[in-house]
Short mmCIF file of C-alpha atoms and ligand atoms in Angstrom, two decimals:
data_model
loop_
_atom_site.label_atom_id
_atom_site.label_comp_id
_atom_site.label_asym_id
_atom_site.label_seq_id
_atom_site.Cartn_x
_atom_site.Cartn_y
_atom_site.Cartn_z
CA MET D 1 255.80 80.57 73.02
CA THR D 2 253.17 82.13 70.77
CA THR D 3 249.53 81.74 71.83
CA PRO D 4 247.63 79.46 69.44
CA ARG D 5 245.14 81.21 67.19
CA THR D 6 241.44 80.93 67.98
CA ASN D 7 239.68 78.64 65.53
CA LEU D 8 236.56 80.48 64.35
CA LEU D 9 235.03 77.11 63.41
CA ASP D 10 234.68 76.43 67.15
CA PHE D 11 231.96 79.09 67.59
CA ASP D 12 228.21 78.88 67.13
CA ALA D 13 226.22 82.15 66.98
CA ALA D 14 226.37 82.77 70.73
CA GLY D 15 230.06 81.89 70.90
CA MET D 16 230.91 84.14 67.97
CA ALA D 17 228.88 87.00 69.49
CA ALA D 18 230.82 86.67 72.75
CA TYR D 19 234.09 86.51 70.84
CA VAL D 20 233.47 89.69 68.82
CA ALA D 21 232.16 91.48 71.93
CA GLY D 22 235.48 90.65 73.58
CA LEU D 23 237.17 92.43 70.71
CA ASN D 24 234.89 95.47 71.20
CA GLU D 25 233.11 94.88 67.92
CA LYS D 26 229.37 95.30 67.24
CA PRO D 27 227.17 92.16 67.49
CA PHE D 28 226.34 92.14 63.76
CA ARG D 29 230.00 91.36 63.06
CA ALA D 30 229.33 87.89 64.47
CA LYS D 31 226.69 87.24 61.82
CA GLN D 32 228.98 88.54 59.10
CA LEU D 33 231.74 86.23 60.24
CA LEU D 34 229.47 83.17 60.36
CA ASN D 35 228.28 84.03 56.90
CA TRP D 36 231.78 84.37 55.46
CA VAL D 37 233.04 81.22 57.10
CA HIS D 38 230.14 78.82 56.71
CA GLN D 39 227.99 80.04 53.84
CA ARG D 40 230.71 81.27 51.58
CA GLY D 41 233.42 78.90 52.78
CA VAL D 42 236.03 81.64 52.95
CA SER D 43 239.03 80.83 55.11
CA ASP D 44 241.15 83.88 54.35
CA ILE D 45 240.16 86.59 56.84
CA ALA D 46 241.77 89.28 54.67
CA ALA D 47 239.25 88.45 51.91
CA MET D 48 236.19 89.21 54.09
CA SER D 49 235.58 92.44 52.29
CA ASP D 50 232.70 93.93 54.28
CA LEU D 51 234.66 93.86 57.53
CA ALA D 52 236.63 97.00 58.39
CA LYS D 53 240.26 96.67 57.42
CA THR D 54 241.50 97.30 60.95
CA PHE D 55 239.21 94.54 62.26
CA ARG D 56 240.45 92.16 59.57
CA THR D 57 244.05 92.89 60.51
CA SER D 58 243.55 92.38 64.22
CA LEU D 59 241.50 89.23 63.57
CA THR D 60 244.18 87.79 61.29
CA ASP D 61 246.67 88.11 64.13
CA ARG D 62 244.59 86.20 66.64
CA ALA D 63 242.16 83.93 64.78
CA GLU D 64 242.01 81.46 61.92
CA ILE D 65 239.65 79.13 60.13
CA LYS D 66 241.60 75.98 60.83
CA PRO D 67 241.51 73.72 57.80
CA LEU D 68 240.92 70.01 58.31
CA PRO D 69 244.03 68.13 57.30
CA VAL D 70 242.60 65.72 54.73
CA ILE D 71 245.09 62.92 54.22
CA ARG D 72 243.14 60.69 51.86
CA ASP D 73 240.26 61.23 49.44
CA GLU D 74 238.62 58.19 47.85
CA GLN D 75 235.67 57.75 45.55
CA ALA D 76 233.63 54.54 45.28
CA GLU D 77 232.08 53.22 42.08
CA ASP D 78 228.64 54.36 43.22
CA GLY D 79 229.85 57.94 43.73
CA THR D 80 230.24 57.65 47.50
CA ARG D 81 233.21 59.65 48.65
CA LYS D 82 235.30 59.13 51.76
CA TRP D 83 237.85 61.44 53.32
CA LEU D 84 240.37 60.54 55.98
CA ILE D 85 241.20 63.41 58.31
CA ASP D 86 244.30 63.67 60.44
CA VAL D 87 243.32 64.77 63.94
CA GLY D 88 246.83 64.65 65.37
CA ALA D 89 248.71 62.32 67.70
CA LYS D 90 248.59 59.64 64.99
CA ASP D 91 244.77 59.60 65.06
CA ALA D 92 242.57 59.95 62.01
CA VAL D 93 238.80 60.00 61.54
CA GLU D 94 236.64 59.50 58.49
CA MET D 95 233.67 61.18 56.88
CA VAL D 96 231.57 59.91 54.00
CA PHE D 97 229.42 61.68 51.42
CA ILE D 98 226.59 59.68 49.85
CA PRO D 99 225.03 61.30 46.79
CA GLU D 100 221.48 60.39 45.76
CA ASP D 101 219.14 61.95 43.21
CA ASP D 102 217.21 64.13 45.63
CA ARG D 103 219.67 64.50 48.47
CA GLY D 104 223.30 64.50 49.47
CA THR D 105 224.01 62.93 52.83
CA LEU D 106 227.18 63.59 54.77
CA CYS D 107 228.06 61.08 57.47
CA ILE D 108 230.39 62.66 60.01
CA SER D 109 232.44 61.57 63.01
CA SER D 110 232.24 62.94 66.55
CA GLN D 111 235.15 61.21 68.29
CA ALA D 112 238.47 59.60 67.43
CA GLY D 113 237.61 56.02 68.35
CA CYS D 114 234.78 55.15 70.70
CA ALA D 115 234.58 53.95 74.28
CA VAL D 116 231.26 52.11 73.96
CA ASN D 117 232.97 49.12 72.38
CA CYS D 118 230.07 47.48 70.55
CA ARG D 119 230.99 43.98 69.46
CA PHE D 120 230.19 44.49 65.81
CA CYS D 121 231.79 47.91 65.26
CA SER D 122 235.32 48.46 64.03
CA THR D 123 235.45 51.93 65.61
CA GLY D 124 234.55 50.44 68.99
CA TYR D 125 237.15 47.78 68.48
CA GLN D 126 239.87 50.42 68.35
CA GLY D 127 239.08 51.91 71.72
CA PHE D 128 238.70 55.58 72.53
CA SER D 129 241.27 58.22 71.81
CA ARG D 130 239.67 61.65 72.16
CA ASN D 131 236.66 63.87 71.58
CA LEU D 132 236.68 65.95 68.42
CA THR D 133 236.42 69.70 68.99
CA ALA D 134 233.34 71.57 67.78
CA GLY D 135 235.51 72.98 64.99
CA GLU D 136 236.55 69.49 63.93
CA ILE D 137 232.95 68.29 63.86
CA ILE D 138 231.50 71.23 61.92
CA GLY D 139 234.75 71.42 59.95
CA GLN D 140 233.74 68.17 58.24
CA LEU D 141 230.57 69.79 56.88
CA TRP D 142 232.47 72.98 56.09
CA TYR D 143 235.06 71.05 54.13
CA ALA D 144 232.71 68.67 52.31
CA GLU D 145 230.16 71.31 51.30
CA HIS D 146 232.71 73.70 49.88
CA GLU D 147 234.93 71.03 48.35
CA LEU D 148 232.03 69.27 46.61
CA LYS D 149 230.61 72.56 45.35
CA LYS D 150 233.67 72.99 43.16
CA ASP D 151 231.93 70.56 40.81
CA PRO D 152 228.86 72.44 39.51
CA ASN D 153 227.21 69.12 38.56
CA ALA D 154 227.20 68.10 42.22
CA ILE D 155 224.94 70.98 43.24
CA LEU D 156 221.47 69.85 44.16
CA ARG D 157 218.23 71.40 43.05
CA LEU D 158 216.09 70.89 46.10
CA GLU D 159 212.46 71.68 45.55
CA GLU D 160 211.77 72.43 49.17
CA TYR D 161 214.61 74.77 50.06
CA PRO D 162 214.22 77.11 51.83
CA THR D 163 210.43 76.74 51.56
CA PRO D 164 208.33 74.23 49.61
CA GLY D 165 208.10 75.17 45.95
CA TYR D 166 211.28 77.20 45.98
CA VAL D 167 214.10 75.69 44.01
CA TYR D 168 217.28 76.13 45.96
CA SER D 169 220.25 75.45 43.81
CA GLY D 170 223.22 76.19 45.98
CA ARG D 171 223.65 73.19 48.19
CA VAL D 172 225.48 69.90 47.88
CA VAL D 173 225.04 68.49 51.38
CA SER D 174 221.32 68.49 52.20
CA ASN D 175 221.40 66.01 55.10
CA VAL D 176 223.87 65.32 57.88
CA VAL D 177 223.99 62.13 59.91
CA LEU D 178 226.20 61.64 62.96
CA MET D 179 226.82 58.03 62.11
CA GLY D 180 230.56 58.10 61.53
CA MET D 181 233.10 57.31 64.19
CA GLY D 182 232.30 57.86 67.85
CA GLU D 183 229.31 58.21 70.16
CA PRO D 184 228.05 61.77 69.60
CA LEU D 185 226.20 62.01 72.91
CA LEU D 186 229.41 61.27 74.81
CA ASN D 187 230.87 64.47 73.30
CA TYR D 188 227.82 66.52 74.10
CA ASP D 189 228.99 70.13 74.35
CA ASN D 190 231.01 70.07 71.15
CA LEU D 191 228.23 68.21 69.37
CA LEU D 192 225.71 70.84 70.46
CA THR D 193 227.83 73.71 69.11
CA ALA D 194 228.18 71.90 65.79
CA LEU D 195 224.45 71.06 65.61
CA ARG D 196 223.52 74.69 66.27
CA LEU D 197 225.71 75.76 63.37
CA MET D 198 224.11 73.18 61.08
CA LEU D 199 220.69 74.67 61.81
CA ASP D 200 221.73 78.34 61.88
CA ASP D 201 220.48 80.34 58.89
CA ASN D 202 223.72 82.32 58.92
CA ALA D 203 225.65 79.06 58.60
CA TYR D 204 224.09 75.99 56.91
CA GLY D 205 220.36 76.51 57.59
CA LEU D 206 219.50 72.80 57.56
CA SER D 207 216.11 71.85 58.92
CA ARG D 208 216.03 69.80 62.13
CA ARG D 209 214.62 66.83 60.28
CA ARG D 210 217.60 66.74 57.94
CA VAL D 211 220.11 66.41 60.76
CA THR D 212 220.21 63.04 62.54
CA VAL D 213 222.09 62.11 65.67
CA SER D 214 222.64 58.38 66.05
CA THR D 215 223.21 57.10 69.58
CA SER D 216 223.87 53.80 71.27
CA GLY D 217 221.58 55.06 74.04
CA VAL D 218 223.15 57.59 76.41
CA VAL D 219 219.88 58.19 78.24
CA PRO D 220 220.58 61.43 80.18
CA MET D 221 222.04 63.09 77.10
CA MET D 222 219.02 62.11 75.00
CA ASP D 223 216.94 64.13 77.45
CA ARG D 224 219.30 67.08 77.25
CA LEU D 225 219.31 66.99 73.46
CA SER D 226 215.50 67.03 73.42
CA GLN D 227 215.65 70.34 75.27
CA ASP D 228 218.72 71.95 73.73
CA CYS D 229 218.45 71.04 70.06
CA PRO D 230 215.91 68.35 69.17
CA VAL D 231 217.13 67.10 65.80
CA ALA D 232 216.11 63.74 64.34
CA LEU D 233 217.23 60.82 66.49
CA ALA D 234 218.30 57.30 65.54
CA VAL D 235 218.81 54.81 68.33
CA SER D 236 221.12 51.84 67.82
CA LEU D 237 219.12 48.97 69.27
CA HIS D 238 220.51 45.74 67.73
CA ALA D 239 218.82 43.39 70.20
CA PRO D 240 215.29 42.74 71.44
CA ASN D 241 216.23 42.01 75.07
CA ASP D 242 218.70 43.13 77.72
CA ALA D 243 220.62 39.85 77.91
CA LEU D 244 221.69 40.07 74.28
CA ARG D 245 222.00 43.85 74.15
CA ASP D 246 224.31 43.79 77.19
CA GLN D 247 226.69 41.75 75.05
CA LEU D 248 226.36 43.63 71.80
CA VAL D 249 226.17 47.21 73.13
CA PRO D 250 227.87 47.23 76.55
CA LEU D 251 226.32 50.63 77.38
CA ASN D 252 223.10 48.68 77.86
CA ILE D 253 224.38 47.49 81.24
CA LYS D 254 224.26 51.12 82.39
CA TYR D 255 221.09 52.15 80.54
CA PRO D 256 218.95 49.04 80.01
CA LEU D 257 216.13 48.79 77.50
CA ARG D 258 213.34 49.88 79.83
CA GLU D 259 215.14 53.16 80.57
CA LEU D 260 216.23 53.59 76.98
CA LEU D 261 212.73 53.16 75.57
CA ALA D 262 211.28 55.50 78.19
CA ALA D 263 213.84 58.11 77.08
CA CYS D 264 212.79 57.49 73.46
CA GLU D 265 209.16 58.20 74.36
CA ARG D 266 210.19 61.43 76.08
CA TYR D 267 212.30 62.45 73.10
CA LEU D 268 209.40 61.88 70.73
CA GLU D 269 207.52 64.79 72.27
CA PHE D 270 210.19 67.15 70.97
CA ALA D 271 211.41 65.31 67.87
CA PRO D 272 211.10 67.01 64.48
CA ARG D 273 209.11 64.08 63.10
CA ASP D 274 206.51 61.98 64.90
CA PHE D 275 208.68 58.87 64.86
CA LEU D 276 212.16 57.74 65.84
CA THR D 277 214.46 55.43 63.95
CA PHE D 278 215.82 52.26 65.51
CA GLU D 279 218.91 50.80 63.90
CA TYR D 280 219.33 47.05 64.00
CA CYS D 281 222.53 45.53 62.67
CA MET D 282 221.77 42.07 61.26
CA LEU D 283 224.23 39.50 62.60
CA GLU D 284 223.93 35.93 61.45
CA ASN D 285 222.76 33.55 64.18
CA VAL D 286 223.08 36.27 66.79
CA ASN D 287 220.06 38.57 66.55
CA ASP D 288 218.31 37.60 63.29
CA SER D 289 215.88 34.77 64.14
CA ASP D 290 212.10 34.81 63.68
CA ALA D 291 211.69 34.55 67.45
CA GLN D 292 213.86 37.63 67.91
CA ALA D 293 211.84 39.53 65.30
CA LYS D 294 208.70 38.71 67.28
CA GLU D 295 210.36 39.80 70.51
CA LEU D 296 211.34 43.06 68.82
CA ILE D 297 207.76 43.63 67.71
CA ARG D 298 206.56 43.21 71.30
CA LEU D 299 209.32 45.45 72.64
CA LEU D 300 208.55 48.32 70.29
CA SER D 301 204.78 48.08 70.28
CA GLY D 302 203.36 51.43 71.22
CA ILE D 303 206.41 53.47 70.15
CA LYS D 304 206.10 55.42 66.93
CA CYS D 305 209.15 54.28 65.07
CA LYS D 306 210.83 53.00 61.96
CA VAL D 307 213.21 50.06 62.15
CA ASN D 308 216.21 50.29 59.86
CA LEU D 309 217.86 46.91 59.35
CA ILE D 310 221.56 47.26 58.58
CA PRO D 311 223.24 44.23 57.04
CA PHE D 312 226.39 43.80 59.13
CA ASN D 313 229.55 44.96 57.42
CA PRO D 314 232.19 42.52 58.52
CA PHE D 315 235.70 43.36 59.59
CA PRO D 316 238.29 40.68 60.22
CA GLU D 317 238.59 40.87 64.01
CA SER D 318 234.87 40.76 64.76
CA GLY D 319 234.37 37.03 64.35
CA LEU D 320 230.80 37.81 63.26
CA THR D 321 229.07 37.30 59.94
CA ARG D 322 226.37 39.14 58.03
CA SER D 323 222.88 37.67 57.97
CA LEU D 324 221.97 36.18 54.61
CA PRO D 325 219.83 38.47 52.40
CA GLN D 326 216.85 36.11 52.61
CA ARG D 327 217.10 36.13 56.43
CA VAL D 328 217.12 39.95 56.47
CA GLN D 329 214.09 39.94 54.16
CA ALA D 330 212.22 37.42 56.31
CA PHE D 331 212.98 39.43 59.45
CA MET D 332 211.76 42.61 57.79
CA HIS D 333 208.56 40.94 56.60
CA LEU D 334 207.71 39.79 60.11
CA LEU D 335 207.97 43.43 61.25
CA LEU D 336 205.95 44.69 58.29
CA ASP D 337 203.24 42.04 58.81
CA ALA D 338 202.92 43.27 62.39
CA GLY D 339 202.17 46.75 61.04
CA MET D 340 205.58 48.27 61.73
CA VAL D 341 207.60 50.44 59.39
CA ALA D 342 210.82 48.66 58.50
CA THR D 343 213.48 49.16 55.84
CA ILE D 344 216.77 47.57 54.87
CA ARG D 345 219.66 49.98 54.60
CA LYS D 346 221.34 50.00 51.24
CA THR D 347 225.03 49.43 51.50
CA ARG D 348 226.94 52.24 49.88
CA GLY D 349 230.61 52.68 49.21
CA SER D 350 231.67 49.26 50.49
CA ASP D 351 234.43 49.01 47.86
CA ILE D 352 236.25 51.82 49.70
CA ALA D 353 235.22 50.58 53.19
CA ALA D 354 232.87 53.52 53.62
CA ALA D 355 229.81 51.58 54.73
CA CYS D 356 228.35 51.60 58.26
CA GLY D 357 230.77 50.31 60.84
CA GLN D 358 233.68 50.12 58.42
CA LEU D 359 234.99 53.52 59.39
CA ALA D 360 238.14 52.61 61.17
CA GLY D 361 240.24 55.67 60.47
CA ASP D 362 243.61 55.02 61.96
CA VAL D 363 243.05 55.61 65.62
CA VAL D 364 245.91 54.51 67.81
CA ASP D 365 244.43 52.10 70.29
CA ARG D 366 245.32 53.56 73.67
CA THR D 367 242.72 51.60 75.56
CA ARG D 368 244.07 48.25 74.40
CA VAL D 369 240.69 46.87 73.40
CA ARG D 370 242.34 44.93 70.62
CA GLU D 371 244.83 43.32 72.94
CA ARG D 372 242.16 42.49 75.52
CA ALA D 373 239.97 40.90 72.89
CA LEU D 374 242.69 38.40 72.06
CA TYR D 375 242.43 36.95 75.53
CA GLU D 376 238.67 37.03 75.81
CA GLN D 377 236.62 33.88 75.75
CA PRO D 378 234.59 33.37 72.59
CA ILE D 379 231.15 34.85 73.09
CA GLU D 380 228.32 32.48 73.84
CA TRP D 381 225.33 34.19 72.32
CA VAL D 382 222.34 34.18 74.58
CA ASN D 383 218.75 33.87 73.53
CA ARG D 384 219.16 31.57 70.56
N1 SAH U 401 227.87 55.70 68.01
C1 SAH U 401 226.66 55.95 67.33
C2 SAH U 401 226.85 56.46 65.93
C3 SAH U 401 227.91 55.82 65.08
S1 SAH U 401 227.65 54.18 64.53
C4 SAH U 401 225.78 54.72 67.34
O1 SAH U 401 226.25 53.66 67.72
O2 SAH U 401 224.61 54.86 67.02
C5 SAH U 401 226.38 54.37 63.29
C6 SAH U 401 225.58 53.11 63.05
O3 SAH U 401 226.37 52.10 62.40
C7 SAH U 401 225.06 52.50 64.34
O4 SAH U 401 223.72 52.10 64.24
C8 SAH U 401 225.95 51.31 64.47
O5 SAH U 401 225.37 50.35 65.28
C9 SAH U 401 226.14 50.87 63.04
N2 SAH U 401 227.25 49.96 62.87
C10 SAH U 401 228.39 49.91 63.59
N3 SAH U 401 229.19 48.92 63.14
C11 SAH U 401 228.55 48.34 62.12
C12 SAH U 401 228.89 47.27 61.22
N4 SAH U 401 230.04 46.64 61.31
N5 SAH U 401 227.99 46.94 60.27
C13 SAH U 401 226.83 47.60 60.16
N6 SAH U 401 226.46 48.63 60.96
C14 SAH U 401 227.32 48.99 61.93
FE1 SF4 U 402 230.71 53.45 69.36
FE2 SF4 U 402 228.51 53.50 67.80
FE3 SF4 U 402 230.58 51.87 67.22
FE4 SF4 U 402 229.05 51.36 69.33
S1 SF4 U 402 228.40 51.34 67.16
S2 SF4 U 402 231.30 51.30 69.29
S3 SF4 U 402 228.58 53.41 70.04
S4 SF4 U 402 230.60 54.09 67.21
#
């Protein structure tokens, strides 16, 4: 049996340095490799012209830049683009690119499926299959950036890159959000490698405030992230009290609101901005009443934050419905009147099921969540 080739996409700067040292090469080779792979998007080792020919030959024998097997590529009417990626064993994950005038946001996945099993999320509904490797996580940015760049009109002119006043005209993806499939903080080590590459000047050089990790609240890992790589953080809240959050986000049973909010406060000391984002998925007659808005205001008083209200994107099995637009507005106005910062997330790409929570990929359900749900009692929503 031949040994599988090493995927160079799996290495951040430290990993690449260790890898080249193991091949008796000088440390600066690591930088050159990162540059070829991530900045220039070159996947053919033989084409890396400033590496010695002998090094290229030995590297070709043992390493590769493993391409992501893209099995579907769709474009929505609003320009949103969605790719389906085959991650083997009949599993697939999705990533979404959302172009706007002044930014290009790539929403990427961290796991095939998700074990947290939030009631309103189609990824959770499928159960958990496996963690993505670091190469599969960063590979999404690698693929999207270099694929999109093929269209010169897609390239952004960002006034602040790399410093304010400097017009950087080489980038398509300016922001990355880990809001695709999976719970990023339950795949911590691979996430960290990928985040380090996003920030590395020899790779993508994104600023910490342009990279956002969204979490359902894995408290110990929030603390680790604050020390290892404090990028922007979004916390999926969805309920103003433990009784309801226990039902919507089952991880709340393990890390209840008091602990979660204390972890948020600790994170804020290291965060790249002086506020955190709380996501709140608006579910009709479940978490969208005036009383619940007031409870949310009390809960978050004292925490520097922005509340992002996400109109629920329905999927057939959820049995839940989206709050009416006027309800979402009324809820937002209660928050605003209390002096909070609150916004309503625009739905993008819904015609190709690319909006929040619609990313189902095609993960084979090995945890039988779907089957279990059929036998579950209908949920009696608390706190109405
Ligand atoms: N696991 C992480 C990141 C992925 S989900 C997390 O939960 O934060 C990204 C965001 O989409 C989360 O805020 C999640 O609650 C939200 N979301 C999930 N399903 C949704 C749906 N059906 N409609 C609207 N938002 C949804
Ligand atoms: Fe997992 Fe996030 Fe979906 Fe919850 S909302 S099931 S944590 S992906």
